[in-house]
Amino acid sequence: MKSWLQRLFDVRRDEVLPVCLAVLFFFCVLVALMILRPAREALGLRGGLDAVRWLFMSTALVALLVNPLFGWLVSRLPRLQFISATYAFFACSLVGFFLLLVLTPEAVGVVSGQVFYVWFSVFNLFATMVFWALMADRFSLEQGKRFFGLIAVGGTLGAIAGPSLASQLAAPLGTPALLLVSAGFLTAGLAAAWGIARVRAPRSALAADATGPGELVAGEVVRGEGVRGEGAPADDAHTPIGGSAWAGVRAVFASRYLLGMAAYVVILAVMATFLYFTRLQMVAVLGDDLDLRTTMFARIDLITQLATLLLQALVAGRLMQRIGVPLTLALLPLTTALGFVGLALVGSLAALIAFEAAFRAVQRALMRPARETLFTVLPREDKYKAKAFIDTFVYRGGDVLGAQLEGLLGRLGMGLAALASVAVPLALLWAGLALWLGRTQQRMATAAAPARAVQDAPRRDPRGQVR
């Protein structure tokens, strides 16, 4: 008899353990992030909106500088080791910030708050990027369509639990102690990552990287890793990926498919930044009190996470299987276009909260799992190196572009109507790009199917015996 998990999310019996570990992993990562995010927002706003725009540029620059270091780790270390090194670095950094707050509280000011803002932004990017890269590496496209939405539920639960834990623990333990709590959840998430990598992959995941080297798919040269043999290990956890530290950057500019994903992420970041600065402006009008602003940001985050969880519980489980990746990717652009039109017509904080809740819910419950399946048809090197470049520097580059464009419109005194006049046409272009990416992915997966069929077929020796 099938369990409720198998019936609701189409998770097969041999997939339950790795999926549950993935849910736990994402839960721990999001708790670690969301415990600290409201404080990050309030600290960043201390210097004003113009300072936040410069902080976006600083974050993009730091992300660019960190990318070759991450690429070097991916090239030189086995998968579990570079994943461990990434999370260990951020956990140690949290301990360092804790010691700074406890031992030298007089050194904490506007500048140190801005340093924390940039560090946290980079932490946020890399923590989620590494998680989804492992998911795209560990599971196949077919599996991703079935249960990446379920795995995203773990992140949503973590995003709800994080602010709740912060509010419960801040008074008895003190704000600095939240940094240690965040580091503890990162460590627990890393333990789950080791479990995911070491649990034997289900048979349907064995051919996740089945495109042959140099195969031409939809006008793209796909640099595959070759088809794994029947007796080969599904996860080369002890073998370094190799290649150059800058291979991810070169791969993006050499592939129309990866360039399309980069363009999709840039538009996503621009739209999110438009919404972000609109929220900052409306909250800033409420007053200068740091606690008031932190509370308001936390409430908006809580409403957003609850809307996300509701959407995931009702439709996310099977939506991608029913309407496909192209349409699922296009849902967020269409939601964005409608949201900016409504915001321009109403222009209230309540309308903003409703729009942001819808935007984030569709983004996290539907778009993010669908976007992560785009990487499942790529070779392992691109899943980590090219993905790192797209999800960190390219995303933050879109933030910078959106922040500067929003600032220009603000200086011209054109208001929400002008913002909508830019956002709506861009959202329609974004929807077209989403459809192209989804269809290209389908062609790449179809072209790789014969190789998987050969790999799964029984092998016979010259005497006709099945090996």
GROMACS .gro file of C-alpha atoms in nm:
model
  467
    1MET     CA    1   0.000   0.000   0.000
    2LYS     CA    2   0.131   0.344  -0.091
    3SER     CA    3   0.201   0.594   0.184
    4TRP     CA    4   0.047   0.944   0.179
    5LEU     CA    5   0.385   1.077   0.061
    6GLN     CA    6   0.385   0.841  -0.236
    7ARG     CA    7   0.024   0.919  -0.328
    8LEU     CA    8   0.044   1.298  -0.291
    9PHE     CA    9   0.385   1.366  -0.445
   10ASP     CA   10   0.443   1.054  -0.656
   11VAL     CA   11   0.753   0.956  -0.457
   12ARG     CA   12   0.842   0.590  -0.505
   13ARG     CA   13   0.944   0.361  -0.222
   14ASP     CA   14   1.315   0.360  -0.305
   15GLU     CA   15   1.314   0.740  -0.331
   16VAL     CA   16   1.159   0.818   0.008
   17LEU     CA   17   1.485   0.825   0.209
   18PRO     CA   18   1.688   1.055  -0.020
   19VAL     CA   19   1.387   1.286  -0.066
   20CYS     CA   20   1.330   1.309   0.311
   21LEU     CA   21   1.698   1.386   0.362
   22ALA     CA   22   1.676   1.655   0.093
   23VAL     CA   23   1.374   1.810   0.265
   24LEU     CA   24   1.564   1.809   0.596
   25PHE     CA   25   1.872   1.961   0.430
   26PHE     CA   26   1.674   2.248   0.276
   27PHE     CA   27   1.483   2.303   0.600
   28CYS     CA   28   1.810   2.347   0.793
   29VAL     CA   29   1.959   2.581   0.531
   30LEU     CA   30   1.652   2.807   0.527
   31VAL     CA   31   1.627   2.817   0.907
   32ALA     CA   32   1.992   2.925   0.919
   33LEU     CA   33   1.921   3.202   0.668
   34MET     CA   34   1.584   3.326   0.789
   35ILE     CA   35   1.686   3.355   1.154
   36LEU     CA   36   1.914   3.640   1.048
   37ARG     CA   37   1.739   3.794   0.747
   38PRO     CA   38   1.510   4.050   0.923
   39ALA     CA   39   1.812   4.192   1.109
   40ARG     CA   40   2.003   4.208   0.778
   41GLU     CA   41   1.724   4.414   0.621
   42ALA     CA   42   1.703   4.655   0.915
   43LEU     CA   43   2.081   4.701   0.933
   44GLY     CA   44   2.105   4.766   0.560
   45LEU     CA   45   1.834   5.034   0.576
   46ARG     CA   46   2.028   5.232   0.842
   47GLY     CA   47   2.227   5.412   0.573
   48GLY     CA   48   1.924   5.491   0.357
   49LEU     CA   49   1.804   5.356   0.022
   50ASP     CA   50   2.102   5.490  -0.173
   51ALA     CA   51   2.335   5.299   0.060
   52VAL     CA   52   2.139   4.979  -0.006
   53ARG     CA   53   2.188   5.026  -0.381
   54TRP     CA   54   2.565   5.050  -0.325
   55LEU     CA   55   2.548   4.742  -0.104
   56PHE     CA   56   2.393   4.557  -0.399
   57MET     CA   57   2.693   4.654  -0.611
   58SER     CA   58   2.932   4.542  -0.337
   59THR     CA   59   2.753   4.207  -0.313
   60ALA     CA   60   2.780   4.153  -0.690
   61LEU     CA   61   3.153   4.234  -0.680
   62VAL     CA   62   3.216   3.996  -0.389
   63ALA     CA   63   3.017   3.723  -0.564
   64LEU     CA   64   3.232   3.766  -0.876
   65LEU     CA   65   3.552   3.745  -0.672
   66VAL     CA   66   3.435   3.436  -0.484
   67ASN     CA   67   3.330   3.245  -0.799
   68PRO     CA   68   3.681   3.142  -0.916
   69LEU     CA   69   3.761   3.025  -0.562
   70PHE     CA   70   3.447   2.810  -0.558
   71GLY     CA   71   3.532   2.687  -0.910
   72TRP     CA   72   3.879   2.592  -0.789
   73LEU     CA   73   3.729   2.393  -0.500
   74VAL     CA   74   3.493   2.214  -0.740
   75SER     CA   75   3.784   2.130  -0.972
   76ARG     CA   76   4.018   2.003  -0.700
   77LEU     CA   77   3.800   1.840  -0.436
   78PRO     CA   78   3.547   1.554  -0.444
   79ARG     CA   79   3.185   1.663  -0.431
   80LEU     CA   80   3.122   1.607  -0.061
   81GLN     CA   81   3.445   1.784   0.031
   82PHE     CA   82   3.379   2.107  -0.158
   83ILE     CA   83   3.019   2.113  -0.034
   84SER     CA   84   3.147   2.063   0.321
   85ALA     CA   85   3.413   2.333   0.275
   86THR     CA   86   3.150   2.583   0.155
   87TYR     CA   87   2.912   2.533   0.448
   88ALA     CA   88   3.197   2.507   0.700
   89PHE     CA   89   3.330   2.844   0.586
   90PHE     CA   90   2.996   3.015   0.640
   91ALA     CA   91   2.942   2.842   0.976
   92CYS     CA   92   3.286   2.958   1.095
   93SER     CA   93   3.206   3.310   0.971
   94LEU     CA   94   2.891   3.309   1.183
   95VAL     CA   95   3.099   3.214   1.486
   96GLY     CA   96   3.339   3.499   1.401
   97PHE     CA   97   3.054   3.754   1.388
   98PHE     CA   98   2.928   3.617   1.721
   99LEU     CA   99   3.268   3.672   1.885
  100LEU     CA  100   3.281   4.024   1.740
  101LEU     CA  101   2.941   4.109   1.889
  102VAL     CA  102   3.023   3.960   2.230
  103LEU     CA  103   3.385   4.067   2.276
  104THR     CA  104   3.386   4.408   2.102
  105PRO     CA  105   3.028   4.539   2.097
  106GLU     CA  106   3.155   4.898   2.069
  107ALA     CA  107   3.289   4.815   1.720
  108VAL     CA  108   2.941   4.742   1.590
  109GLY     CA  109   2.801   5.034   1.390
  110VAL     CA  110   2.675   5.136   1.046
  111VAL     CA  111   2.986   5.014   0.864
  112SER     CA  112   2.994   4.677   1.038
  113GLY     CA  113   2.621   4.642   0.969
  114GLN     CA  114   2.686   4.701   0.601
  115VAL     CA  115   2.967   4.444   0.603
  116PHE     CA  116   2.725   4.195   0.756
  117TYR     CA  117   2.464   4.286   0.491
  118VAL     CA  118   2.705   4.204   0.207
  119TRP     CA  119   2.836   3.890   0.378
  120PHE     CA  120   2.484   3.765   0.449
  121SER     CA  121   2.377   3.831   0.088
  122VAL     CA  122   2.668   3.621  -0.042
  123PHE     CA  123   2.594   3.354   0.220
  124ASN     CA  124   2.230   3.346   0.107
  125LEU     CA  125   2.329   3.300  -0.257
  126PHE     CA  126   2.588   3.026  -0.208
  127ALA     CA  127   2.397   2.830   0.057
  128THR     CA  128   2.091   2.786  -0.165
  129MET     CA  129   2.294   2.748  -0.486
  130VAL     CA  130   2.503   2.460  -0.349
  131PHE     CA  131   2.190   2.290  -0.219
  132TRP     CA  132   2.009   2.299  -0.556
  133ALA     CA  133   2.326   2.205  -0.744
  134LEU     CA  134   2.345   1.887  -0.537
  135MET     CA  135   1.976   1.821  -0.609
  136ALA     CA  136   2.027   1.862  -0.985
  137ASP     CA  137   2.331   1.633  -0.963
  138ARG     CA  138   2.166   1.372  -0.744
  139PHE     CA  139   1.826   1.342  -0.918
  140SER     CA  140   1.720   1.307  -1.282
  141LEU     CA  141   1.492   1.538  -1.481
  142GLU     CA  142   1.199   1.298  -1.442
  143GLN     CA  143   1.251   1.287  -1.067
  144GLY     CA  144   1.290   1.662  -1.046
  145LYS     CA  145   0.951   1.714  -1.207
  146ARG     CA  146   0.793   1.481  -0.954
  147PHE     CA  147   0.941   1.593  -0.625
  148PHE     CA  148   1.150   1.912  -0.648
  149GLY     CA  149   0.828   2.085  -0.543
  150LEU     CA  150   0.812   1.863  -0.235
  151ILE     CA  151   1.177   1.934  -0.154
  152ALA     CA  152   1.100   2.306  -0.178
  153VAL     CA  153   0.840   2.257   0.099
  154GLY     CA  154   1.129   2.185   0.335
  155GLY     CA  155   1.273   2.527   0.254
  156THR     CA  156   0.939   2.696   0.311
  157LEU     CA  157   0.898   2.528   0.650
  158GLY     CA  158   1.250   2.640   0.737
  159ALA     CA  159   1.172   2.995   0.626
  160ILE     CA  160   0.869   2.995   0.858
  161ALA     CA  161   1.055   2.836   1.148
  162GLY     CA  162   1.354   3.072   1.120
  163PRO     CA  163   1.177   3.401   1.214
  164SER     CA  164   0.972   3.216   1.475
  165LEU     CA  165   1.286   3.079   1.640
  166ALA     CA  166   1.446   3.424   1.625
  167SER     CA  167   1.153   3.582   1.806
  168GLN     CA  168   1.149   3.306   2.071
  169LEU     CA  169   1.525   3.290   2.134
  170ALA     CA  170   1.636   3.652   2.097
  171ALA     CA  171   1.515   3.759   2.444
  172PRO     CA  172   1.643   3.467   2.659
  173LEU     CA  173   1.967   3.407   2.466
  174GLY     CA  174   2.042   3.749   2.316
  175THR     CA  175   2.067   3.849   1.951
  176PRO     CA  176   2.436   3.742   1.911
  177ALA     CA  177   2.344   3.386   2.011
  178LEU     CA  178   2.122   3.362   1.702
  179LEU     CA  179   2.441   3.348   1.496
  180LEU     CA  180   2.543   3.030   1.677
  181VAL     CA  181   2.195   2.882   1.629
  182SER     CA  182   2.225   2.955   1.256
  183ALA     CA  183   2.568   2.787   1.246
  184GLY     CA  184   2.421   2.484   1.422
  185PHE     CA  185   2.147   2.445   1.162
  186LEU     CA  186   2.404   2.476   0.883
  187THR     CA  187   2.601   2.191   1.040
  188ALA     CA  188   2.286   1.978   1.064
  189GLY     CA  189   2.210   2.051   0.700
  190LEU     CA  190   2.560   1.942   0.602
  191ALA     CA  191   2.506   1.610   0.780
  192ALA     CA  192   2.188   1.562   0.573
  193ALA     CA  193   2.386   1.642   0.256
  194TRP     CA  194   2.631   1.362   0.337
  195GLY     CA  195   2.336   1.128   0.379
  196ILE     CA  196   2.188   1.229   0.044
  197ALA     CA  197   2.515   1.169  -0.137
  198ARG     CA  198   2.579   0.833   0.028
  199VAL     CA  199   2.234   0.676  -0.006
  200ARG     CA  200   2.229   0.459  -0.316
  201ALA     CA  201   2.057   0.638  -0.603
  202PRO     CA  202   1.729   0.494  -0.735
  203ARG     CA  203   1.759   0.328  -1.074
  204SER     CA  204   1.578   0.614  -1.250
  205ALA     CA  205   1.856   0.851  -1.140
  206LEU     CA  206   2.144   0.642  -1.273
  207ALA     CA  207   2.135   0.806  -1.616
  208ALA     CA  208   2.104   1.165  -1.497
  209ASP     CA  209   2.421   1.260  -1.688
  210ALA     CA  210   2.363   1.038  -1.990
  211THR     CA  211   2.441   1.280  -2.271
  212GLY     CA  212   2.746   1.171  -2.463
  213PRO     CA  213   3.050   1.393  -2.505
  214GLY     CA  214   3.016   1.647  -2.781
  215GLU     CA  215   2.656   1.557  -2.862
  216LEU     CA  216   2.473   1.827  -3.058
  217VAL     CA  217   2.133   1.903  -2.906
  218ALA     CA  218   1.910   2.186  -3.031
  219GLY     CA  219   2.209   2.376  -3.166
  220GLU     CA  220   2.408   2.330  -2.844
  221VAL     CA  221   2.722   2.127  -2.787
  222VAL     CA  222   2.646   1.939  -2.466
  223ARG     CA  223   2.963   1.842  -2.286
  224GLY     CA  224   2.845   1.518  -2.130
  225GLU     CA  225   3.032   1.287  -1.897
  226GLY     CA  226   2.947   0.972  -2.086
  227VAL     CA  227   2.696   0.702  -2.003
  228ARG     CA  228   2.754   0.522  -1.679
  229GLY     CA  229   2.780   0.147  -1.701
  230GLU     CA  230   2.531  -0.075  -1.519
  231GLY     CA  231   2.779  -0.156  -1.248
  232ALA     CA  232   2.926   0.193  -1.217
  233PRO     CA  233   2.849   0.399  -0.913
  234ALA     CA  234   2.569   0.645  -0.960
  235ASP     CA  235   2.743   0.919  -0.761
  236ASP     CA  236   3.114   0.987  -0.814
  237ALA     CA  237   3.139   1.135  -0.466
  238HIS     CA  238   3.511   1.057  -0.431
  239THR     CA  239   3.624   1.185  -0.773
  240PRO     CA  240   3.706   1.553  -0.832
  241ILE     CA  241   3.521   1.707  -1.125
  242GLY     CA  242   3.839   1.868  -1.260
  243GLY     CA  243   3.858   2.147  -1.516
  244SER     CA  244   3.938   2.514  -1.480
  245ALA     CA  245   3.826   2.745  -1.200
  246TRP     CA  246   3.676   2.972  -1.467
  247ALA     CA  247   3.508   2.690  -1.663
  248GLY     CA  248   3.162   2.792  -1.540
  249VAL     CA  249   3.198   3.146  -1.675
  250ARG     CA  250   3.319   3.022  -2.014
  251ALA     CA  251   3.042   2.763  -2.031
  252VAL     CA  252   2.771   3.027  -1.983
  253PHE     CA  253   2.899   3.242  -2.270
  254ALA     CA  254   2.951   2.938  -2.495
  255SER     CA  255   2.597   2.799  -2.465
  256ARG     CA  256   2.270   2.957  -2.577
  257TYR     CA  257   2.087   2.742  -2.325
  258LEU     CA  258   2.299   2.865  -2.032
  259LEU     CA  259   2.284   3.221  -2.165
  260GLY     CA  260   1.907   3.190  -2.171
  261MET     CA  261   1.910   3.075  -1.809
  262ALA     CA  262   2.134   3.369  -1.720
  263ALA     CA  263   1.895   3.611  -1.893
  264TYR     CA  264   1.600   3.453  -1.710
  265VAL     CA  265   1.780   3.505  -1.378
  266VAL     CA  266   1.871   3.866  -1.461
  267ILE     CA  267   1.507   3.954  -1.530
  268LEU     CA  268   1.400   3.767  -1.216
  269ALA     CA  269   1.649   3.969  -1.011
  270VAL     CA  270   1.540   4.299  -1.170
  271MET     CA  271   1.174   4.228  -1.088
  272ALA     CA  272   1.254   4.116  -0.734
  273THR     CA  273   1.463   4.430  -0.684
  274PHE     CA  274   1.182   4.655  -0.806
  275LEU     CA  275   0.956   4.490  -0.550
  276TYR     CA  276   1.224   4.498  -0.279
  277PHE     CA  277   1.288   4.872  -0.304
  278THR     CA  278   0.917   4.944  -0.319
  279ARG     CA  279   0.884   4.756   0.010
  280LEU     CA  280   1.179   4.943   0.166
  281GLN     CA  281   1.026   5.278   0.070
  282MET     CA  282   0.685   5.192   0.214
  283VAL     CA  283   0.833   5.055   0.538
  284ALA     CA  284   1.067   5.356   0.572
  285VAL     CA  285   0.764   5.585   0.573
  286LEU     CA  286   0.640   5.413   0.891
  287GLY     CA  287   0.927   5.556   1.100
  288ASP     CA  288   1.296   5.534   1.184
  289ASP     CA  289   1.269   5.291   1.475
  290LEU     CA  290   1.493   4.986   1.411
  291ASP     CA  291   1.273   4.745   1.608
  292LEU     CA  292   0.960   4.862   1.425
  293ARG     CA  293   1.121   4.808   1.087
  294THR     CA  294   1.259   4.467   1.187
  295THR     CA  295   0.913   4.363   1.310
  296MET     CA  296   0.744   4.479   0.990
  297PHE     CA  297   0.997   4.298   0.770
  298ALA     CA  298   0.951   3.982   0.977
  299ARG     CA  299   0.571   4.003   0.941
  300ILE     CA  300   0.595   4.045   0.565
  301ASP     CA  301   0.831   3.746   0.547
  302LEU     CA  302   0.592   3.537   0.758
  303ILE     CA  303   0.290   3.621   0.539
  304THR     CA  304   0.496   3.540   0.229
  305GLN     CA  305   0.610   3.203   0.365
  306LEU     CA  306   0.257   3.103   0.469
  307ALA     CA  307   0.129   3.187   0.119
  308THR     CA  308   0.412   2.981  -0.028
  309LEU     CA  309   0.334   2.684   0.194
  310LEU     CA  310  -0.037   2.703   0.104
  311LEU     CA  311   0.044   2.705  -0.268
  312GLN     CA  312   0.286   2.415  -0.229
  313ALA     CA  313   0.034   2.210  -0.035
  314LEU     CA  314  -0.249   2.267  -0.284
  315VAL     CA  315  -0.095   2.259  -0.631
  316ALA     CA  316   0.283   2.231  -0.640
  317GLY     CA  317   0.300   1.854  -0.597
  318ARG     CA  318   0.187   1.760  -0.947
  319LEU     CA  319   0.159   2.092  -1.136
  320MET     CA  320   0.494   2.061  -1.314
  321GLN     CA  321   0.405   1.710  -1.432
  322ARG     CA  322   0.067   1.824  -1.565
  323ILE     CA  323   0.147   2.152  -1.742
  324GLY     CA  324   0.519   2.097  -1.805
  325VAL     CA  325   0.830   2.296  -1.725
  326PRO     CA  326   0.777   2.571  -1.991
  327LEU     CA  327   0.439   2.685  -1.858
  328THR     CA  328   0.550   2.647  -1.495
  329LEU     CA  329   0.846   2.878  -1.564
  330ALA     CA  330   0.611   3.129  -1.731
  331LEU     CA  331   0.373   3.153  -1.432
  332LEU     CA  332   0.598   3.391  -1.237
  333PRO     CA  333   0.641   3.641  -1.525
  334LEU     CA  334   0.263   3.651  -1.573
  335THR     CA  335   0.208   3.694  -1.197
  336THR     CA  336   0.461   3.978  -1.198
  337ALA     CA  337   0.294   4.162  -1.485
  338LEU     CA  338  -0.046   4.147  -1.316
  339GLY     CA  339   0.103   4.243  -0.979
  340PHE     CA  340   0.274   4.557  -1.102
  341VAL     CA  341  -0.042   4.667  -1.279
  342GLY     CA  342  -0.239   4.622  -0.956
  343LEU     CA  343   0.028   4.798  -0.750
  344ALA     CA  344   0.026   5.097  -0.987
  345LEU     CA  345  -0.354   5.121  -0.957
  346VAL     CA  346  -0.378   5.084  -0.576
  347GLY     CA  347  -0.035   5.180  -0.438
  348SER     CA  348  -0.094   5.083  -0.073
  349LEU     CA  349   0.116   4.880   0.171
  350ALA     CA  350  -0.159   4.616   0.184
  351ALA     CA  351  -0.148   4.583  -0.196
  352LEU     CA  352   0.231   4.554  -0.181
  353ILE     CA  353   0.214   4.278   0.080
  354ALA     CA  354  -0.044   4.088  -0.128
  355PHE     CA  355   0.168   4.126  -0.443
  356GLU     CA  356   0.490   4.024  -0.267
  357ALA     CA  357   0.319   3.723  -0.109
  358ALA     CA  358   0.194   3.611  -0.452
  359PHE     CA  359   0.531   3.681  -0.618
  360ARG     CA  360   0.735   3.494  -0.357
  361ALA     CA  361   0.487   3.208  -0.334
  362VAL     CA  362   0.494   3.144  -0.709
  363GLN     CA  363   0.870   3.197  -0.717
  364ARG     CA  364   0.952   2.950  -0.440
  365ALA     CA  365   0.673   2.697  -0.477
  366LEU     CA  366   0.658   2.673  -0.857
  367MET     CA  367   0.926   2.864  -1.046
  368ARG     CA  368   1.230   2.765  -0.837
  369PRO     CA  369   1.174   2.387  -0.858
  370ALA     CA  370   1.104   2.420  -1.233
  371ARG     CA  371   1.416   2.632  -1.289
  372GLU     CA  372   1.632   2.382  -1.103
  373THR     CA  373   1.519   2.102  -1.337
  374LEU     CA  374   1.683   2.297  -1.621
  375PHE     CA  375   2.022   2.195  -1.479
  376THR     CA  376   1.943   1.822  -1.464
  377VAL     CA  377   2.012   1.779  -1.838
  378LEU     CA  378   2.361   1.933  -1.809
  379PRO     CA  379   2.695   1.764  -1.730
  380ARG     CA  380   2.814   1.769  -1.370
  381GLU     CA  381   3.074   2.044  -1.417
  382ASP     CA  382   2.807   2.285  -1.540
  383LYS     CA  383   2.572   2.188  -1.256
  384TYR     CA  384   2.818   2.333  -1.008
  385LYS     CA  385   3.043   2.582  -1.187
  386ALA     CA  386   2.807   2.741  -1.441
  387LYS     CA  387   2.524   2.730  -1.190
  388ALA     CA  388   2.742   2.905  -0.931
  389PHE     CA  389   2.818   3.187  -1.174
  390ILE     CA  390   2.452   3.226  -1.276
  391ASP     CA  391   2.302   3.200  -0.928
  392THR     CA  392   2.552   3.432  -0.759
  393PHE     CA  393   2.718   3.694  -0.980
  394VAL     CA  394   2.458   3.701  -1.259
  395TYR     CA  395   2.175   3.717  -1.005
  396ARG     CA  396   2.342   3.996  -0.810
  397GLY     CA  397   2.424   4.171  -1.137
  398GLY     CA  398   2.051   4.172  -1.205
  399ASP     CA  399   2.001   4.317  -0.857
  400VAL     CA  400   2.240   4.602  -0.938
  401LEU     CA  401   2.069   4.668  -1.271
  402GLY     CA  402   1.727   4.669  -1.106
  403ALA     CA  403   1.843   4.893  -0.821
  404GLN     CA  404   1.996   5.150  -1.054
  405LEU     CA  405   1.695   5.149  -1.285
  406GLU     CA  406   1.455   5.186  -0.992
  407GLY     CA  407   1.670   5.467  -0.852
  408LEU     CA  408   1.667   5.647  -1.186
  409LEU     CA  409   1.288   5.627  -1.208
  410GLY     CA  410   1.266   5.748  -0.848
  411ARG     CA  411   1.492   6.049  -0.914
  412LEU     CA  412   1.275   6.139  -1.211
  413GLY     CA  413   0.978   6.141  -0.974
  414MET     CA  414   0.776   5.906  -1.193
  415GLY     CA  415   0.640   5.678  -0.916
  416LEU     CA  416   0.477   5.334  -0.933
  417ALA     CA  417   0.311   5.397  -1.269
  418ALA     CA  418   0.651   5.444  -1.436
  419LEU     CA  419   0.783   5.135  -1.260
  420ALA     CA  420   0.490   4.932  -1.394
  421SER     CA  421   0.545   5.072  -1.746
  422VAL     CA  422   0.895   4.920  -1.739
  423ALA     CA  423   0.811   4.603  -1.548
  424VAL     CA  424   0.510   4.483  -1.750
  425PRO     CA  425   0.678   4.469  -2.097
  426LEU     CA  426   0.986   4.314  -1.938
  427ALA     CA  427   0.768   4.051  -1.773
  428LEU     CA  428   0.614   3.956  -2.109
  429LEU     CA  429   0.963   3.914  -2.258
  430TRP     CA  430   1.051   3.707  -1.952
  431ALA     CA  431   0.752   3.478  -2.016
  432GLY     CA  432   0.865   3.418  -2.375
  433LEU     CA  433   1.214   3.330  -2.255
  434ALA     CA  434   1.064   3.087  -2.002
  435LEU     CA  435   0.878   2.900  -2.277
  436TRP     CA  436   1.194   2.879  -2.491
  437LEU     CA  437   1.403   2.743  -2.203
  438GLY     CA  438   1.147   2.478  -2.114
  439ARG     CA  439   1.114   2.358  -2.473
  440THR     CA  440   1.491   2.352  -2.523
  441GLN     CA  441   1.525   2.141  -2.210
  442GLN     CA  442   1.267   1.898  -2.349
  443ARG     CA  443   1.461   1.864  -2.676
  444MET     CA  444   1.786   1.804  -2.487
  445ALA     CA  445   1.624   1.539  -2.268
  446THR     CA  446   1.466   1.369  -2.570
  447ALA     CA  447   1.799   1.363  -2.754
  448ALA     CA  448   1.964   1.202  -2.451
  449ALA     CA  449   1.693   0.935  -2.416
  450PRO     CA  450   1.847   0.685  -2.668
  451ALA     CA  451   2.172   0.688  -2.472
  452ARG     CA  452   1.982   0.613  -2.150
  453ALA     CA  453   1.792   0.333  -2.323
  454VAL     CA  454   2.120   0.172  -2.431
  455GLN     CA  455   2.257   0.209  -2.078
  456ASP     CA  456   1.949   0.046  -1.921
  457ALA     CA  457   1.929  -0.243  -2.174
  458PRO     CA  458   2.057  -0.587  -2.062
  459ARG     CA  459   2.410  -0.664  -2.187
  460ARG     CA  460   2.482  -1.001  -2.350
  461ASP     CA  461   2.810  -1.175  -2.402
  462PRO     CA  462   2.899  -1.345  -2.739
  463ARG     CA  463   2.731  -1.666  -2.621
  464GLY     CA  464   2.397  -1.489  -2.577
  465GLN     CA  465   2.401  -1.491  -2.198
  466VAL     CA  466   2.272  -1.185  -2.016
  467ARG     CA  467   2.549  -1.025  -1.806
   0.00000   0.00000   0.00000
